[in-house]
Coordinates of C-alpha atoms and ligand atoms in Angstrom, one line a residue:
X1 CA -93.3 -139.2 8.9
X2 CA -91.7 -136.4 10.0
X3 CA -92.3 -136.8 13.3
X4 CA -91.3 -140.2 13.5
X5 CA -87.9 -139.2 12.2
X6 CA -87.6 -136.5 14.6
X7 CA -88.2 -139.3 17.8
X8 CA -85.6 -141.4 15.8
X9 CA -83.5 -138.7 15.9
X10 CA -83.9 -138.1 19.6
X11 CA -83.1 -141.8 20.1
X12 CA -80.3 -141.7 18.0
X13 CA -78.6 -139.0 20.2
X14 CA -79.7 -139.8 23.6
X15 CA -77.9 -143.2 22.6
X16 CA -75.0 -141.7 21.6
X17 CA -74.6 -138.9 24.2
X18 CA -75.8 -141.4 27.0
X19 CA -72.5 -142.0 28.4
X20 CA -71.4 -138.5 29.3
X21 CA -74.9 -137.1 29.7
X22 CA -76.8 -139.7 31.8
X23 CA -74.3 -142.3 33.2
X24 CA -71.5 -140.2 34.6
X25 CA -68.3 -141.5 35.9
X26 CA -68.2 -145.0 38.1
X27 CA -66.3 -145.7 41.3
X28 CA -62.5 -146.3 40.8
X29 CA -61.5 -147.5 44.1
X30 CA -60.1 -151.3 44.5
X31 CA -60.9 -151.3 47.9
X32 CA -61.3 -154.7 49.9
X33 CA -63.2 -154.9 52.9
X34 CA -62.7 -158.3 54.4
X35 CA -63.3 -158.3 58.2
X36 CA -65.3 -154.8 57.9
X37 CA -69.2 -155.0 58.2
X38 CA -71.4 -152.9 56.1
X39 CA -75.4 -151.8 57.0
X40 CA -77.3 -151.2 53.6
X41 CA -80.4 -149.7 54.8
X42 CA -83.7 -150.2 51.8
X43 CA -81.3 -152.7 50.4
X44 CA -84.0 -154.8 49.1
X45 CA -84.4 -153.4 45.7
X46 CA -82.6 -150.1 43.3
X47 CA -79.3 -148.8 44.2
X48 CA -79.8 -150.7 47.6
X49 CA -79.5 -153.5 46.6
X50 CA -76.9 -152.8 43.3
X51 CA -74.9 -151.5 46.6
X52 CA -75.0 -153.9 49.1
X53 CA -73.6 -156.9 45.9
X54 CA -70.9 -154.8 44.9
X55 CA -69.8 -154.2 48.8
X56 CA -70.4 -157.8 49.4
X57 CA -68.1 -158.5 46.5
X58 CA -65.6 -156.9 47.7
X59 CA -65.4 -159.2 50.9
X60 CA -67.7 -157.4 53.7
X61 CA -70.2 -158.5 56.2
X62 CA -73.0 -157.0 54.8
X63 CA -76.4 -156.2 57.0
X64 CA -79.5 -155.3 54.4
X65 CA -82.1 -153.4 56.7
X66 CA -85.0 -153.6 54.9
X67 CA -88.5 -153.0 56.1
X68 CA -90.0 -156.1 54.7
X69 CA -88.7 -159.2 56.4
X70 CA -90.1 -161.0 52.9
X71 CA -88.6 -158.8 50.5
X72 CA -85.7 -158.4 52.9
X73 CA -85.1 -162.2 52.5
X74 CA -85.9 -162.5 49.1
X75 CA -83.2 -159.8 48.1
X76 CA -80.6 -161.9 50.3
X77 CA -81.7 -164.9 48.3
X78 CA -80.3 -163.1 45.0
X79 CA -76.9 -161.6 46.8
X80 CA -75.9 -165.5 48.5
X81 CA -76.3 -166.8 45.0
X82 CA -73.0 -165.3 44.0
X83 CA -71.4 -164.3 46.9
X84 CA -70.2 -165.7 50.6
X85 CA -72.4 -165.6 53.7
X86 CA -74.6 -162.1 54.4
X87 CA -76.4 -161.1 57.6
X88 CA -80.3 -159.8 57.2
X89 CA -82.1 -157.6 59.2
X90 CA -85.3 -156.4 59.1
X91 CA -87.1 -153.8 60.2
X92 CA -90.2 -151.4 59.4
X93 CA -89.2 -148.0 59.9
X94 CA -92.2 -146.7 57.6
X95 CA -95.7 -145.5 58.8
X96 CA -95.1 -144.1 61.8
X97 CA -95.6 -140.5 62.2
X98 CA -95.1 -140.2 66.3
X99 CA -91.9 -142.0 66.1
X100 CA -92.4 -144.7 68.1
X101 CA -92.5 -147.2 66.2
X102 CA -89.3 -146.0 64.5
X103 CA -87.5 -145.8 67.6
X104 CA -88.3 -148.8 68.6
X105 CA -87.3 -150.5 65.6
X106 CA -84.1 -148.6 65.1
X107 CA -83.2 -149.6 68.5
X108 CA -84.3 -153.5 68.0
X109 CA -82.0 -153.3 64.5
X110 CA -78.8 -151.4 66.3
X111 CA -78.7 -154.0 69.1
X112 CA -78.9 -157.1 66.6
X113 CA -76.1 -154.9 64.9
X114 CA -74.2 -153.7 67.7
X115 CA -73.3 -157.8 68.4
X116 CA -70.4 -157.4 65.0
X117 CA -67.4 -155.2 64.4
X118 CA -68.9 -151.9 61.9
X119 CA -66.7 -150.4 60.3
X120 CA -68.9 -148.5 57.5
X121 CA -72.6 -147.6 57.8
X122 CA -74.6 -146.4 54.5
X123 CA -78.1 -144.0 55.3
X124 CA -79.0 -145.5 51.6
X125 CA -82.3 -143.7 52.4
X126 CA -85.7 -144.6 51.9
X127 CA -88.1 -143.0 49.9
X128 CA -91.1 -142.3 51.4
X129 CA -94.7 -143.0 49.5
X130 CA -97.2 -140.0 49.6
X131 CA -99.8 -141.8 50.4
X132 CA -97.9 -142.8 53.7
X133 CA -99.2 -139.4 54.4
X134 CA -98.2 -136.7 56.6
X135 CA -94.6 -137.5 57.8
X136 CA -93.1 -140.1 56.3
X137 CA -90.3 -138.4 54.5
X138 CA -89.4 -136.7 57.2
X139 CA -89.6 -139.8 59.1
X140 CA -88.2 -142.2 57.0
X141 CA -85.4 -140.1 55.0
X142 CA -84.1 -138.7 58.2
X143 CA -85.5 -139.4 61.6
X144 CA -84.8 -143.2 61.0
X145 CA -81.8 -143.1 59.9
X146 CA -80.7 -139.9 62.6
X147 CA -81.8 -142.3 65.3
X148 CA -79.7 -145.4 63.4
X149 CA -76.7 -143.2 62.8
X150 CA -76.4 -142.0 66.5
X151 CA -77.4 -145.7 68.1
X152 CA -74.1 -147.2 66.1
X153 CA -71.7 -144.0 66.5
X154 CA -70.0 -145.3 69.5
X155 CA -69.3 -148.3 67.7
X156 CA -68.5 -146.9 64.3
X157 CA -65.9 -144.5 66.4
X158 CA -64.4 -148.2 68.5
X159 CA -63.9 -149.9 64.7
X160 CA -62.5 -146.6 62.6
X161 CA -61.5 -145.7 60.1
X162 CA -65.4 -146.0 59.3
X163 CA -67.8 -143.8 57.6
X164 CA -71.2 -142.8 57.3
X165 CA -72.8 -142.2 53.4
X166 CA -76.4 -141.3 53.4
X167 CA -77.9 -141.0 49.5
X168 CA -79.6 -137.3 48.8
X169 CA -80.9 -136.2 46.2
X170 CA -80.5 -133.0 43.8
X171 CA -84.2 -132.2 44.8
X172 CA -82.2 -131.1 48.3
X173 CA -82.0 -127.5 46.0
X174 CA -86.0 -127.1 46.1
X175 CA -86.3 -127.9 49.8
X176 CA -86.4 -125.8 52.7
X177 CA -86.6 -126.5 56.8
X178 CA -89.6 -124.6 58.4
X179 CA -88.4 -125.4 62.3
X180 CA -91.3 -123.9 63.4
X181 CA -94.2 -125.9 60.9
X182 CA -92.0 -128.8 62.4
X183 CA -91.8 -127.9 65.7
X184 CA -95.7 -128.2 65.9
X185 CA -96.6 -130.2 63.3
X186 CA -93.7 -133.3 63.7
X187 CA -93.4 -132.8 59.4
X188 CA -91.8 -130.5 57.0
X189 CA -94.9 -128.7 55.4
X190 CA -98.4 -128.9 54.7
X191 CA -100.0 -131.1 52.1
X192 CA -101.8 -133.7 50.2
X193 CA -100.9 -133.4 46.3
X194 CA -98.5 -134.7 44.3
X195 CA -97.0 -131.7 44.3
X196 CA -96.6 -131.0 47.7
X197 CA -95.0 -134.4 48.0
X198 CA -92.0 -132.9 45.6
X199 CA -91.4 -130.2 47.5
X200 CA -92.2 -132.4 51.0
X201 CA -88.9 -134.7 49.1
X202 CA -86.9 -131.9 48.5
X203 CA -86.9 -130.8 52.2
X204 CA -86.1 -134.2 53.4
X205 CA -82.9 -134.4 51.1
X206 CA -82.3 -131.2 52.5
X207 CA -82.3 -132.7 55.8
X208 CA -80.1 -135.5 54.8
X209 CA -77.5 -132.9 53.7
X210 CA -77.9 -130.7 56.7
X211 CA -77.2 -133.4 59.1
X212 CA -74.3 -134.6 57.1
X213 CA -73.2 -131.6 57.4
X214 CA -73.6 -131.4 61.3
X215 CA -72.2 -134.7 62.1
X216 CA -69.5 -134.0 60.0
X217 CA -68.5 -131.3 62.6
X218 CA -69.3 -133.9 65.6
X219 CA -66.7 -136.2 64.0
X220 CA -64.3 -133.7 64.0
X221 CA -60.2 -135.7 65.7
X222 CA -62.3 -139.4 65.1
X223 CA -61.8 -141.2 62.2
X224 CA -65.4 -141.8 61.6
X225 CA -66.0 -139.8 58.0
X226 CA -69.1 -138.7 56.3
X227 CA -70.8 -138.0 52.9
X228 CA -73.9 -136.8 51.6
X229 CA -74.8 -137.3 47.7
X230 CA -76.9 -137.2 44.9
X231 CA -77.2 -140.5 42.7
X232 CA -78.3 -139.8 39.5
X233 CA -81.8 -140.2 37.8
X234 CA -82.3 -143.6 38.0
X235 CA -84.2 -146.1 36.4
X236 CA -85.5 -147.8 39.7
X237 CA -89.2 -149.6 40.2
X238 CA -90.5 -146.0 39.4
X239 CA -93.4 -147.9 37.3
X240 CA -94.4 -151.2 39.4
X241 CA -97.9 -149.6 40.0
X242 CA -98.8 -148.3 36.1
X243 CA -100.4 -150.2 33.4
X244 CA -98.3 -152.5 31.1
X245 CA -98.4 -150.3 28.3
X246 CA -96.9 -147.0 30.6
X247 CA -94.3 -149.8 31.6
X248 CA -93.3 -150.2 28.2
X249 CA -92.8 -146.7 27.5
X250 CA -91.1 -146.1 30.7
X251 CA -89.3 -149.0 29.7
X252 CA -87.6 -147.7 26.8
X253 CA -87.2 -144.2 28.0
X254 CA -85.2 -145.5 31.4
X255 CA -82.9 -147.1 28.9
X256 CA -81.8 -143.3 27.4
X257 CA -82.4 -141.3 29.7
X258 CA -81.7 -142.8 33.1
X259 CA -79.3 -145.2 34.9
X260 CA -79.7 -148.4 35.1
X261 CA -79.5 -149.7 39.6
X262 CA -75.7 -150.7 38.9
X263 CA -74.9 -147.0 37.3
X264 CA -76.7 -145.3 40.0
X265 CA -74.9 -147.3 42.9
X266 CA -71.5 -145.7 41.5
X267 CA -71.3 -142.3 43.6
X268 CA -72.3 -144.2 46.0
X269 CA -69.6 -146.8 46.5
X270 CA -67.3 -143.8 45.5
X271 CA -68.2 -142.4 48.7
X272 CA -67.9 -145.5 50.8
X273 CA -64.6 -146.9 49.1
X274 CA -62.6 -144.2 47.5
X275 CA -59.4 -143.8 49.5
X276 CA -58.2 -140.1 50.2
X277 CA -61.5 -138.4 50.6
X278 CA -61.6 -138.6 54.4
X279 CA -61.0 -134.7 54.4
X280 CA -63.9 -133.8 52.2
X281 CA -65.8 -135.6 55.3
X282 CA -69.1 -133.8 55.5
X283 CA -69.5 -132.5 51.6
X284 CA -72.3 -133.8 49.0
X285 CA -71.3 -135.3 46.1
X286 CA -71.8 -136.0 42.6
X287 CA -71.1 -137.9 40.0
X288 CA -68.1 -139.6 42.2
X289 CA -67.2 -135.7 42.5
X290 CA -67.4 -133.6 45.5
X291 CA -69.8 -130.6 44.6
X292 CA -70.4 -127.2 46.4
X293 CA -73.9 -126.7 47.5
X294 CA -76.0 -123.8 48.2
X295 CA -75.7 -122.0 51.5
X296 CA -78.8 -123.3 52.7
X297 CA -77.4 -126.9 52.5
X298 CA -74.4 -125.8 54.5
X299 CA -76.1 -122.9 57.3
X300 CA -74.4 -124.2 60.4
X301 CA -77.1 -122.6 62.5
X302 CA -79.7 -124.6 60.6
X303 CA -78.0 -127.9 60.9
X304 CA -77.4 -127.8 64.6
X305 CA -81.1 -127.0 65.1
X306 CA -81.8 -129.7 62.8
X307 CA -79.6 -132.4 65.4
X308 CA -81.3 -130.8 68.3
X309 CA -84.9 -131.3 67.3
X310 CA -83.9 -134.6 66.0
X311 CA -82.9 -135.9 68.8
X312 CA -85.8 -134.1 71.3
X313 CA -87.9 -136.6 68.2
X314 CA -85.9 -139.2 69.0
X315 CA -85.9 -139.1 73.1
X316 CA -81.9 -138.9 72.7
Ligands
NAP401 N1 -84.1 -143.3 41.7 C1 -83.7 -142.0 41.5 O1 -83.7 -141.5 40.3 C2 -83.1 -141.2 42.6 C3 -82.7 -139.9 42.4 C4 -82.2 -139.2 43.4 C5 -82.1 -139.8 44.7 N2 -82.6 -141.0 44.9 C6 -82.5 -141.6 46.3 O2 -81.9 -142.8 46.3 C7 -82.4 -143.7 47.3 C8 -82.8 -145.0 46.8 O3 -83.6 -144.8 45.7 P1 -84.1 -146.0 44.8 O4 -84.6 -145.4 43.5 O5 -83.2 -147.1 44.8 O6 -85.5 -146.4 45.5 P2 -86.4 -147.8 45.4 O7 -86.0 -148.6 44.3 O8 -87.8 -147.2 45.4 O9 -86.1 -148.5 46.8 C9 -86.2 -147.8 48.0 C10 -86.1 -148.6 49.2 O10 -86.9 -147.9 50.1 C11 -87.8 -148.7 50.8 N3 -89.0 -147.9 51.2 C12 -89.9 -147.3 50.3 N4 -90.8 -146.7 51.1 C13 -90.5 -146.9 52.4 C14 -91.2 -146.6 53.6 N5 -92.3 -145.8 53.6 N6 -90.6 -147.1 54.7 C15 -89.5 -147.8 54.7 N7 -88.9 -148.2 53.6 C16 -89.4 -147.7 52.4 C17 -88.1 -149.8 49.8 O11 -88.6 -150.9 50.4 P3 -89.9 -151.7 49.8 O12 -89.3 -152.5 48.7 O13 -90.3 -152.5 51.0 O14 -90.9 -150.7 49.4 C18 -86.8 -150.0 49.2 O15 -86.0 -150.9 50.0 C19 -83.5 -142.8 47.9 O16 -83.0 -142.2 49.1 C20 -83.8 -141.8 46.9 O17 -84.3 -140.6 47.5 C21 -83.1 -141.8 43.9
NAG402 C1 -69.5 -136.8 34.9 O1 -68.2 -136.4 34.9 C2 -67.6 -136.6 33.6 C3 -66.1 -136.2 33.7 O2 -65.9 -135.1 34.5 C4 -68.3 -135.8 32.5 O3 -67.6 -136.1 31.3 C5 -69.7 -136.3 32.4 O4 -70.4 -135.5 31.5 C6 -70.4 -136.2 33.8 N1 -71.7 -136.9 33.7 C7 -72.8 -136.5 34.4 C8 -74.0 -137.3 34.2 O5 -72.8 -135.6 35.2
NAG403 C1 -99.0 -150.5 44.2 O1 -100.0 -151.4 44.2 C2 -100.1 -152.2 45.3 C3 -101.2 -153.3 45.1 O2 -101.3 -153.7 43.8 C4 -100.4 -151.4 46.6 O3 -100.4 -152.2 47.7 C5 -99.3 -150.3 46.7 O4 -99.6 -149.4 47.7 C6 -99.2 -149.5 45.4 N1 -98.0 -148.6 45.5 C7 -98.0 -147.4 44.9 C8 -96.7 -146.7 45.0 O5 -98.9 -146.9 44.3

């Protein structure tokens, strides 16, 4: 009995306190963005996707680079329904640990996008799956979209003001880049457990700050702008794979204690849209608030090795 009103209670004041402690502020720009394009890359499902209808809303061309050409479309599907005409791109950036693939596909995917005016380009990156294996994080969370970012920066710079947001994480805190274990290995440490995968996460955020960090600084007199973040804890399709009761549960505890695709797509928009923070180019945010990170995050010497190994991986 007891207990029961204790998880009540819990309930109770998660649902109260839900606004200010899990949901956070939203995006307050009006920004339009007619005649501007917009690449949403994993834009097939989560904050993706919640990003790509809100952009499209607001008038853009929007490209969703997905890895699934059938999940790709699908996804399109649900954003015409509402809205005017959207591109689609697909592409498979996943599974590839000597990078070939990668770069072949980020090149195939820049050329189709080269052919419109870009005005902002989002690194909505992609969560790599442990049992990708060795790699994929690193891979997927930054290689791909280090190669994409670099292929369209000529272009971003022709159609300024543009920008470049790539979605973090807070797990960046946890991670660490071991060059040399890199270096050798093509990956960001050693290991098979779930564990290691946390910690394999938290260096790829890392990464993603690092380089926005570093391109920041190669930006520096264009009016190309860019923005690292963390999104929230959002309720995403964490549970696809888990039995119907875990689903349930899940369920009902993503509804206190995370955001819901649309909440977590807020910081960001604010990072895409929000007029006036061209000068805070290269920062992380949070929250649709600019946030100071560890020293780690912002080591200059780290994030210029970062860009150079990046692109010796790249063949740029
Ligand atoms: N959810 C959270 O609480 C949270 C918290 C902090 C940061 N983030 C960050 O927010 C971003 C989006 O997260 P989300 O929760 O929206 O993710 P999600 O719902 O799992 O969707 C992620 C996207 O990544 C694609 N993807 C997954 N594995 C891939 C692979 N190996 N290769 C290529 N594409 C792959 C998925 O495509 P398929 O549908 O084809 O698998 C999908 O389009 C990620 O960068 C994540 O690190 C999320
Ligand atoms: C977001 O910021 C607002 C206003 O500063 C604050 O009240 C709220 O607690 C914050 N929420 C989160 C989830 O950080
Ligand atoms: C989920 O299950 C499908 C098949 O049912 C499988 O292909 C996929 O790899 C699984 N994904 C995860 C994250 O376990």
């Amino acid at each position: 009995m007891l207990f029961i009103l204790l998880v009540l209670g819990l309930i109770f004041l998660a649902y109260i306190f839900r606004p200010v402690l899990v949901i956070g502020k939203s995006c307050k720009s009006n920004a339009k963005l007619h005649g501007k394009t917009v690449i949403v890359t994993g834009s097939n499902t989560g904050i993706g996707k919640a990003t790509a209808i809100e952009i499209a809303k607001r008038g853009a061309r929007v490209i969703l680079a997905c890895r699934s050409k059938q999940r790709g479309e699908a996804a399109l599907q649900d954003v015409k329904r509402s809205l005017n005409i959207q591109y689609l791109i697909s592409t498979q950036l996943h599974h590839d640990a000597d990078g070939s693939v990668l770069l072949h596909c980020s090149r195939s995917i820049s050329r189709t996008i080269l052919k419109f005016p870009l005005n902002i380009f989002f690194g909505v990156v992609l969560l790599g799956r442990t049992e990708d294996g060795f790699g994929t994080m690193f891979g997927v969370n930054h290689l791909g979209h280090f190669l994409l970012t670099n292929l369209l920066l000529d272009r971003l710079k022709d159609c300024a003001p543009s920008r470049v947001v790539t979605v973090s994480s807070t797990a960046h805190n946890w991670g660490r880049v071991d060059f040399n274990y890199l270096n050798t290995h093509k990956d960001l440490r050693e290991g098979t457990s779930f564990w290691d995968s946390v910690m394999i996460y938290g260096d790829s955020k890392l990464c993603n700050v690092l380089f926005t960090h570093e391109l920041a600084k190669r930006l520096q007199g264009t009016k190309v702008t860019c923005y690292s973040l963390h999104p929230g804890g959002i309720y995403t399709e964490l549970a696809r794979n888990k039995s119907s009761f875990v689903q349930m549960v899940l369920k009902y505890m993503g509804m206190y204690f995370f955001k819901n695709a649309v909440q977590g797509s807020q910081t960001t928009l604010h990072c895409a849209l929000q007029e006036g923070i061209e000068h805070l180019s290269g920062r992380y945010f949070s929250n649709c608030t600019v946030r100071e990170v560890f020293k780690k995050a912002k080591d200059d010497a780290a994030s210029k090795k970062l860009w150079d190994i990046s692109e010796r991986f790249c063949g740029i």
